[in-house]
Coordinates of C-alpha atoms and ligand atoms in Angstrom, one line a residue:
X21 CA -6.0 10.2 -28.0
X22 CA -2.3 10.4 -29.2
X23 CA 0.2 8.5 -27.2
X24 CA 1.9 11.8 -26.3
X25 CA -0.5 12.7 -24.3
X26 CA -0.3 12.0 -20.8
X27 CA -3.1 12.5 -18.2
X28 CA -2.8 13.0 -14.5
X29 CA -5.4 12.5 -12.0
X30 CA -4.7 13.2 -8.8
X31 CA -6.9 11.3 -5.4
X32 CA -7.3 12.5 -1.6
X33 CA -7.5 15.8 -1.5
X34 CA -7.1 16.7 1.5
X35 CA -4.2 15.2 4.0
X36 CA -2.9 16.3 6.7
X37 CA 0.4 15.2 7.5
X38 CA 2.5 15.7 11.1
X39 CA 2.9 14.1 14.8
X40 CA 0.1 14.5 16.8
X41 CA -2.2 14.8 13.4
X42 CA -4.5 12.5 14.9
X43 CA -5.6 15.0 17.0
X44 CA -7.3 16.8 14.7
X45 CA -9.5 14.3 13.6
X46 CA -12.6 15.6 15.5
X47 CA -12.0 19.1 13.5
X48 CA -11.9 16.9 10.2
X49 CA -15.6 15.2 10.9
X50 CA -16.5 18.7 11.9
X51 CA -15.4 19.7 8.6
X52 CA -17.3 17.2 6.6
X53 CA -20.4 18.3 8.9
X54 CA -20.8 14.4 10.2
X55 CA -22.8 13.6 13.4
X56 CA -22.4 9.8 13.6
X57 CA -18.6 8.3 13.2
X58 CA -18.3 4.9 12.7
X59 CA -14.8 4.0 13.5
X60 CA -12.9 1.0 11.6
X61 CA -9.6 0.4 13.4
X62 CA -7.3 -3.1 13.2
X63 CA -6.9 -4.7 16.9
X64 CA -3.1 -3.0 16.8
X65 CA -5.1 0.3 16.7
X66 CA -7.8 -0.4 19.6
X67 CA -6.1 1.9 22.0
X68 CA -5.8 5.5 19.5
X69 CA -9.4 4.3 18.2
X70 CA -10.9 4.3 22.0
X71 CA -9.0 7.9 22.4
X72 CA -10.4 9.0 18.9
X73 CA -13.4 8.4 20.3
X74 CA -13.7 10.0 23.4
X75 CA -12.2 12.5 21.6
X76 CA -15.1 12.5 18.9
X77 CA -17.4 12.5 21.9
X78 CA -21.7 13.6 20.6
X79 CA -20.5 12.6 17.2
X80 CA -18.9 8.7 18.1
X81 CA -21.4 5.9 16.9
X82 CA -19.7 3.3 17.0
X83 CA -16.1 0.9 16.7
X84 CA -15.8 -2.1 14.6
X85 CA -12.4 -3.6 15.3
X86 CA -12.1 -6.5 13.1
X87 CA -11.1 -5.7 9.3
X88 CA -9.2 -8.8 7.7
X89 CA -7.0 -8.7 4.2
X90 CA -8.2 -8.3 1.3
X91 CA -11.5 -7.3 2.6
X92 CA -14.0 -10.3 2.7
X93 CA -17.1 -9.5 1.8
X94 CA -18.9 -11.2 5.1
X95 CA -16.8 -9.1 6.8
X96 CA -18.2 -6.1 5.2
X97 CA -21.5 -7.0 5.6
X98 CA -21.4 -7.4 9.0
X99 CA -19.7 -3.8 9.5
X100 CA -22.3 -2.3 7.1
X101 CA -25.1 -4.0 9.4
X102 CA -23.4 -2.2 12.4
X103 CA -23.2 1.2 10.4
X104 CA -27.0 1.0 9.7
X105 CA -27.5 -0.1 13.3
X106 CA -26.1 2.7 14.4
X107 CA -27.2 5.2 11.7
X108 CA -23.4 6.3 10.7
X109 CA -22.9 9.0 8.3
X110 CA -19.1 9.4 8.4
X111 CA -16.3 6.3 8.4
X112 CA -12.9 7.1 10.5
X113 CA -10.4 4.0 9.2
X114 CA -7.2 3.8 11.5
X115 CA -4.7 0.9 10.4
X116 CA -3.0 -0.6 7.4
X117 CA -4.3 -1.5 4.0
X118 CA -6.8 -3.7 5.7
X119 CA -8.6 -0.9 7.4
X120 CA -8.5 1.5 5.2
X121 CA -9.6 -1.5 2.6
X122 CA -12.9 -1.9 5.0
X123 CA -13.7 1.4 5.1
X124 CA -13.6 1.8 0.9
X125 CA -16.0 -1.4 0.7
X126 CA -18.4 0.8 2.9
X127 CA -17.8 4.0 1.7
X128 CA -18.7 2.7 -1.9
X129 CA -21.7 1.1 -0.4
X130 CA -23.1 3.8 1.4
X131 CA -21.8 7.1 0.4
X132 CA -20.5 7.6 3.6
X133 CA -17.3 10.1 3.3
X134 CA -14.0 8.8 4.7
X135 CA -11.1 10.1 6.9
X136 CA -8.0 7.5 6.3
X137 CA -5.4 7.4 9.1
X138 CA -2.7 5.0 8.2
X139 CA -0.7 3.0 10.5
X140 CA 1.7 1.2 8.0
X141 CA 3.3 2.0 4.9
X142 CA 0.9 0.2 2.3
X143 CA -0.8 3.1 0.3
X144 CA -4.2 2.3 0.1
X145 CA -5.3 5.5 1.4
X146 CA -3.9 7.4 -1.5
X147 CA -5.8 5.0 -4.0
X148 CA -8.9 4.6 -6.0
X149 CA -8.7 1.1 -6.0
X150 CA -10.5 -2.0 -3.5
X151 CA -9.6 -5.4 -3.6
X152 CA -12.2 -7.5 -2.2
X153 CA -12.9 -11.3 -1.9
X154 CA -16.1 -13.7 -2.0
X155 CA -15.7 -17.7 -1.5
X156 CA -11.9 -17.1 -1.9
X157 CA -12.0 -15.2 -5.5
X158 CA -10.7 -11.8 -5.8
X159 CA -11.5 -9.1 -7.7
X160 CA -10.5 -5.7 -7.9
X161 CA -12.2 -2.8 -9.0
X162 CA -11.5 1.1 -9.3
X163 CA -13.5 3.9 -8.5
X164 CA -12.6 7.8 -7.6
X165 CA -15.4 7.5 -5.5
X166 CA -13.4 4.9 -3.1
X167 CA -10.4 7.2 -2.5
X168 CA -10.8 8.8 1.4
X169 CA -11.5 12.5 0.7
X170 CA -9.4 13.1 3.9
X171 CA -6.2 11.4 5.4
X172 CA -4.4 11.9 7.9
X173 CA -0.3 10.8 8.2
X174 CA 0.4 11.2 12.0
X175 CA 3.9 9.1 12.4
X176 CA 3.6 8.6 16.2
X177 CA 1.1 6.0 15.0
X178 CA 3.8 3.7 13.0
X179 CA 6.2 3.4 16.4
X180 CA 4.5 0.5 17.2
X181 CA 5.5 -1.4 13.9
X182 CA 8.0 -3.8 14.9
X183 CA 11.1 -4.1 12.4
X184 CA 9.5 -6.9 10.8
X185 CA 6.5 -5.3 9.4
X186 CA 8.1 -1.7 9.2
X187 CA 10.9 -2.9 6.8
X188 CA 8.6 -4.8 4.4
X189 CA 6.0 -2.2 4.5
X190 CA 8.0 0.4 2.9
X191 CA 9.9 -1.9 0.6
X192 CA 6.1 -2.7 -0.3
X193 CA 5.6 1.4 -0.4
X194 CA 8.9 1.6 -2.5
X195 CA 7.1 -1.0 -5.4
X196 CA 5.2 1.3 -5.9
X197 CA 7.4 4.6 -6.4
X198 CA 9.6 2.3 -8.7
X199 CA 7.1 0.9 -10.7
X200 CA 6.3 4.4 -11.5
X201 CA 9.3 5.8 -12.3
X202 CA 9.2 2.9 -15.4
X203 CA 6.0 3.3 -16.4
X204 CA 6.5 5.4 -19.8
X205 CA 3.1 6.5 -19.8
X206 CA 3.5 8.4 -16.5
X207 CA 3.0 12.1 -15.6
X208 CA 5.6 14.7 -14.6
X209 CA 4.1 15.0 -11.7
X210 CA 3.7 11.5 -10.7
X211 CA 7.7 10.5 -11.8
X212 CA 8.6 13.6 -9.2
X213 CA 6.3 11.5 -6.4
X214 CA 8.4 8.9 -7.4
X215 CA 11.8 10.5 -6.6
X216 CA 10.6 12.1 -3.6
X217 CA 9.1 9.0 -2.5
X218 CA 12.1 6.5 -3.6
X219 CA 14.8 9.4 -2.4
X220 CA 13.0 9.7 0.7
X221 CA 12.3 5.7 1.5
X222 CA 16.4 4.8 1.0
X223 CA 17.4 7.2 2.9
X224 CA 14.7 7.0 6.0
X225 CA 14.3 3.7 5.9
X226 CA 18.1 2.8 7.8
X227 CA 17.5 5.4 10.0
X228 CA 14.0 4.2 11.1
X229 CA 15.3 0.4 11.5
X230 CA 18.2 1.8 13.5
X231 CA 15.9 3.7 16.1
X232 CA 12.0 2.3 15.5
X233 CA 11.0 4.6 18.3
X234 CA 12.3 7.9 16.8
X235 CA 9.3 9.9 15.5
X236 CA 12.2 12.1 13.1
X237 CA 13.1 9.6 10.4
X238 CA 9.3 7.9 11.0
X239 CA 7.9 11.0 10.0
X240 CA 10.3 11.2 6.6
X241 CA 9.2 7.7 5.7
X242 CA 5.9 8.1 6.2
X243 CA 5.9 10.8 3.9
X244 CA 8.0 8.8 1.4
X245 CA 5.6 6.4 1.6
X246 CA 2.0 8.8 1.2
X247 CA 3.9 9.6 -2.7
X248 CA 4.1 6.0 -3.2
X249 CA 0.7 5.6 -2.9
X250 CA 0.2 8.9 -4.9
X251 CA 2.2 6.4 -7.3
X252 CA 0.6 3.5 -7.0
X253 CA -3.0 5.1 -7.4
X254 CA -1.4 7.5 -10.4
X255 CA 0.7 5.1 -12.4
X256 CA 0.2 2.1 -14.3
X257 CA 1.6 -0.9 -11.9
X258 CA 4.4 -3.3 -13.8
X259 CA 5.5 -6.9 -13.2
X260 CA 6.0 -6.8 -9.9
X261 CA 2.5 -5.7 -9.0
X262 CA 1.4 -8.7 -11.0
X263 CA 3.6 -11.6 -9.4
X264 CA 2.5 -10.2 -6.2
X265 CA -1.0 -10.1 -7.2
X266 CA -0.6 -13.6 -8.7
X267 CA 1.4 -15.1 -5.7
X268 CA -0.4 -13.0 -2.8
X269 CA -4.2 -14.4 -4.8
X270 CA -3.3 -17.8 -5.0
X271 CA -1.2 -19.1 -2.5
X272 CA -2.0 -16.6 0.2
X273 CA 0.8 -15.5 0.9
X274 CA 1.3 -11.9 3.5
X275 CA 1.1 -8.7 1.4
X276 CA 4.2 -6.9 2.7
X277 CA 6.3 -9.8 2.6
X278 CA 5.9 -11.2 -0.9
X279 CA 6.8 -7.4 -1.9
X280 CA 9.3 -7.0 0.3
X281 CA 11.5 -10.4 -1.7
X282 CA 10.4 -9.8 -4.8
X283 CA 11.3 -6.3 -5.5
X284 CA 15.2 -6.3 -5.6
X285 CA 14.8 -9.5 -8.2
X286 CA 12.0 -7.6 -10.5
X287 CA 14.4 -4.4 -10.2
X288 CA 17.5 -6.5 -11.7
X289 CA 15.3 -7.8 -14.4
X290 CA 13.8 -4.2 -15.6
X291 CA 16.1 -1.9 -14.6
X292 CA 18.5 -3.1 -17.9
X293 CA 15.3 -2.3 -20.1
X294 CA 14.7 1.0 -18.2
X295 CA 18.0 2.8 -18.1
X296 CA 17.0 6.3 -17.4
X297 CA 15.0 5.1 -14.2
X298 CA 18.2 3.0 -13.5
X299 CA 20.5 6.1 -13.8
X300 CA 17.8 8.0 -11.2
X301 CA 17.7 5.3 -9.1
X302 CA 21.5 5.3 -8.8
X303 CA 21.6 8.9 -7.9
X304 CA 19.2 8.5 -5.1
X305 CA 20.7 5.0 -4.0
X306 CA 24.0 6.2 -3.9
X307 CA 25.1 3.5 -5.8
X308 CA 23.6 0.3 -7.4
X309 CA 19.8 0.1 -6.6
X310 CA 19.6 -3.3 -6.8
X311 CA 21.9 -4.0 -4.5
X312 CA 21.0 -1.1 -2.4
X313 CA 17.4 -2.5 -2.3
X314 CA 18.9 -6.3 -2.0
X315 CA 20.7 -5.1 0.8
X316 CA 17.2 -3.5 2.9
X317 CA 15.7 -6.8 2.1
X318 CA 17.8 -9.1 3.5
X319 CA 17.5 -7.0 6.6
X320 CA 14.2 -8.7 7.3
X321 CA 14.5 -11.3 10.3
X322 CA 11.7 -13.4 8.8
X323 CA 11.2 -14.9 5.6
X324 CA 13.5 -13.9 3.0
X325 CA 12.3 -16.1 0.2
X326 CA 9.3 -17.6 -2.1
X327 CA 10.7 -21.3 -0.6
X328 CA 10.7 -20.1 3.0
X329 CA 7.0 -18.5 2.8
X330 CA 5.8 -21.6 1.6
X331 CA 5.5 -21.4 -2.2
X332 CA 6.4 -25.3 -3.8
X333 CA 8.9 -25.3 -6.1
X334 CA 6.8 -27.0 -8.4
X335 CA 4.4 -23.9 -8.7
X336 CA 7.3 -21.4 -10.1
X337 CA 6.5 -22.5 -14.3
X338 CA 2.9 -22.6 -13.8
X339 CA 3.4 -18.6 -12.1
X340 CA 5.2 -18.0 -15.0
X341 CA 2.9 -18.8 -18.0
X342 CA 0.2 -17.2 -16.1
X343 CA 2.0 -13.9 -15.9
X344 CA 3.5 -14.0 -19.2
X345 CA 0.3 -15.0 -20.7
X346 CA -1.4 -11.5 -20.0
X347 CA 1.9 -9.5 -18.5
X348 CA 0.8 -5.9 -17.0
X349 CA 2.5 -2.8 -18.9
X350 CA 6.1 -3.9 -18.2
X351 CA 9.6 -2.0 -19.4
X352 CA 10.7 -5.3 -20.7
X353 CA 9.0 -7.9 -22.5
X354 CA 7.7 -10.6 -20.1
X355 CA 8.4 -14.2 -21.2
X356 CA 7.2 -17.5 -18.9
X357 CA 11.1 -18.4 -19.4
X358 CA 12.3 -15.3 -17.9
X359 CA 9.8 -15.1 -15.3
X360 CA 10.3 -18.3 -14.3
X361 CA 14.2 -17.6 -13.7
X362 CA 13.4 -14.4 -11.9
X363 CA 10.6 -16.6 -9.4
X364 CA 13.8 -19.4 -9.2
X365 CA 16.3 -16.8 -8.1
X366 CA 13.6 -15.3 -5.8
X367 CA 12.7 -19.0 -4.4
Ligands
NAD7 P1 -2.7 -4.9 7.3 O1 -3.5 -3.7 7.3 O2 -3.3 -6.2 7.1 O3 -1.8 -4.9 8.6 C1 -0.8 -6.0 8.8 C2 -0.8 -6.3 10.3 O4 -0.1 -5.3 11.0 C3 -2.2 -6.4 11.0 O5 -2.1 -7.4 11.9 C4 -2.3 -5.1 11.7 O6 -3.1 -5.1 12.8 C5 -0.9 -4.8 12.0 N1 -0.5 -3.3 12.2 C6 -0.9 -2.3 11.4 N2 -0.4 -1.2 11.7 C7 0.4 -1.4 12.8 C8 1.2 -0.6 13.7 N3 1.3 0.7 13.5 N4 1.8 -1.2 14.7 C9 1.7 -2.6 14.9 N5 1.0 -3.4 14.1 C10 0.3 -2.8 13.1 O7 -1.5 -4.9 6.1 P2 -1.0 -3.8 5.1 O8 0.3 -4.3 4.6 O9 -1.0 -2.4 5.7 O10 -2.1 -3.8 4.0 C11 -2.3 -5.0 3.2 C12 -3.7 -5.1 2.7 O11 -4.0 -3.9 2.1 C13 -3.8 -6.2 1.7 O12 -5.1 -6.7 1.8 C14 -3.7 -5.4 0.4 O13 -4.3 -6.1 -0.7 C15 -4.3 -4.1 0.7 N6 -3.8 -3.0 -0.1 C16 -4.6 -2.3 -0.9 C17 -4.2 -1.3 -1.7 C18 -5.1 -0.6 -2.6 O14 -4.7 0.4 -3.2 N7 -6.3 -1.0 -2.7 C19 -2.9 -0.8 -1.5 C20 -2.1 -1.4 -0.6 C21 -2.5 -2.5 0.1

């Protein structure tokens, strides 16, 4: 195929989006002509999954309320024991990317079709893609057939965020719009995701941290943050998916967080390489991005550094040589020297 030619594939057909969405749930399952839901919901999400299934009421099998990061695989056997158990032909996910991450592993295993409802700002819904761990190694595979055929965006489920998570969830959304605007090999269609989605996340994002409890500018985010998924399952993910997948693998270190710090840092380094995302950037940011994006980041109340989540000093080079030695597509060559000055300035 000629490098000119770029392909688009789009994932989730089918997503509602709206406060109040939730309700209709039931009429989704209906739709998909299920009998037996199994419901997948995070602790934070016991209360809407115990409404969702009264709500479901002949066609509710059965809850399981315990989905971890980056989906365990003893974890997934024990929910696939309970969907068997309870003869489930249909999987309801309500949460963040651990959820929804549970409710792929099955979906793959079983055929079982999948309605997503997100609670954070992660993306996972929008993808084909499952990360899963055994004895502590994690690999990641990609599938259209893991992609919920059905989500569901209803915002009055992400009030409860506190700031914390809220603001390094859609930093962790915006990643992903960003690293698809500088992806050369992107589509049309998935650069305009990334303008909507970027546009939408700097200009929400203020007004959400400024009133968490006002469904308005929740609603815009979430939005935002749906494209950025869009991107992240469309596009071809840069440098600063890899240090995260690098970082987050090997020292454990929390998903949203790691993003969160590392974006502005991996936008400074890029954006010089990438000057026609940098000038679109600047349009939406209303200014410098970096800073712009600097500035939303050092917002967060918790951690605001590699040194502060725990990462030794002493682990920065050995980062660095891994990541240079097989660097994702990135706008601008990856050395271990460079990288190691970006994880510094980050630390
Ligand atoms: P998460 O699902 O682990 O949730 C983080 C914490 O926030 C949990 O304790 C959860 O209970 C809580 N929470 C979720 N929604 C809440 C809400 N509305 N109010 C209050 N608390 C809430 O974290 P995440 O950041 O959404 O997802 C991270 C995981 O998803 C990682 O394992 C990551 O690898 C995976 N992920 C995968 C993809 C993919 O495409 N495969 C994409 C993004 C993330």
């Amino acid at each position: 195929m000629g490098t000119d030619i770029r392909v688009h594939q789009a994932y989730a057909g089918r997503v509602l989006h709206g406060a109040g969405a939730r309700s209709l749930v039931p009429d989704e399952i209906e739709r998909l002509g299920a009998q037996r839901v199994l419901v997948v919901a995070a602790p934070s999400s016991a209360e809407v999954a115990e409404d969702l299934a009264t709500a479901l009421g002949e066609r509710y099998a059965a809850t399981f309320g315990r989905p971890a990061q980056h989906t365990p695989v003893e974890v997934t056997a024990e929910a696939l024991t309970l969907a068997r158990e309870v003869r489930a032909d249909a999987i309801v996910a309500i949460g963040g990317g651990s959820s929804i991450g549970l409710s792929k592993a099955l979906a793959i295993r079983t055929g079982m079709p999948q309605v997503a409802v997100p609670t954070t700002y992660a993306g996972s819904e929008a993808t084909p893609v499952l990360g899963e761990t055994e004895n502590g190694v994690k690999t990641t595979r990609r599938d259209p057939a893991l992609a919920p055929g059905t989500v569901v965006y209803d915002p009055e489920l992400t009030l409860s965020m506190p700031h914390g998570l809220t603001l390094t969830s859609a930093l962790n959304a915006l990643a992903h719009a960003v690293e698809a605007l500088w992806d050369t090999e992107a589509s049309a269609a998935t650069r305009a995701y990334g303008m909507e989605s970027a546009d939408g996340i700097l200009t929400a994002l203020p007004a959400v941290l400024d009133r968490l409890s006002d469904v308005v500018p929740r609603g815009r985010l979430q939005e935002a943050a749906w494209l950025a998924g869009a991107c992240l399952a469309q596009a071809r993910m840069g440098l600063h998916h890899q240090l995260a997948h690098v970082l987050g693998g090997t020292f454990g270190l929390p998903h949203a967080e790691l993003h969160a710090m590392l974006l502005p840092h991996v936008m400074r380094f890029n954006l010089v390489a990438a000057p026609d995302t940098a000038a679109r950037l600047a349009r939406v940011a209303d200014g410098d991005p970096v800073l712009a994006v600097s500035a939303l980041a050092a917002l967060h109340e918790g951690p605001t550094t590699l040194g502060a989540l725990g990462l030794p000093r002493t682990a920065l080079r050995e980062v660095a040589e891994r990541v240079a030695a097989s660097p994702y597509p990135n706008p601008r060559p990856v050395t271990a020297d460079a990288v190691e000055e970006l994880l510094l300035a980050a630390w």
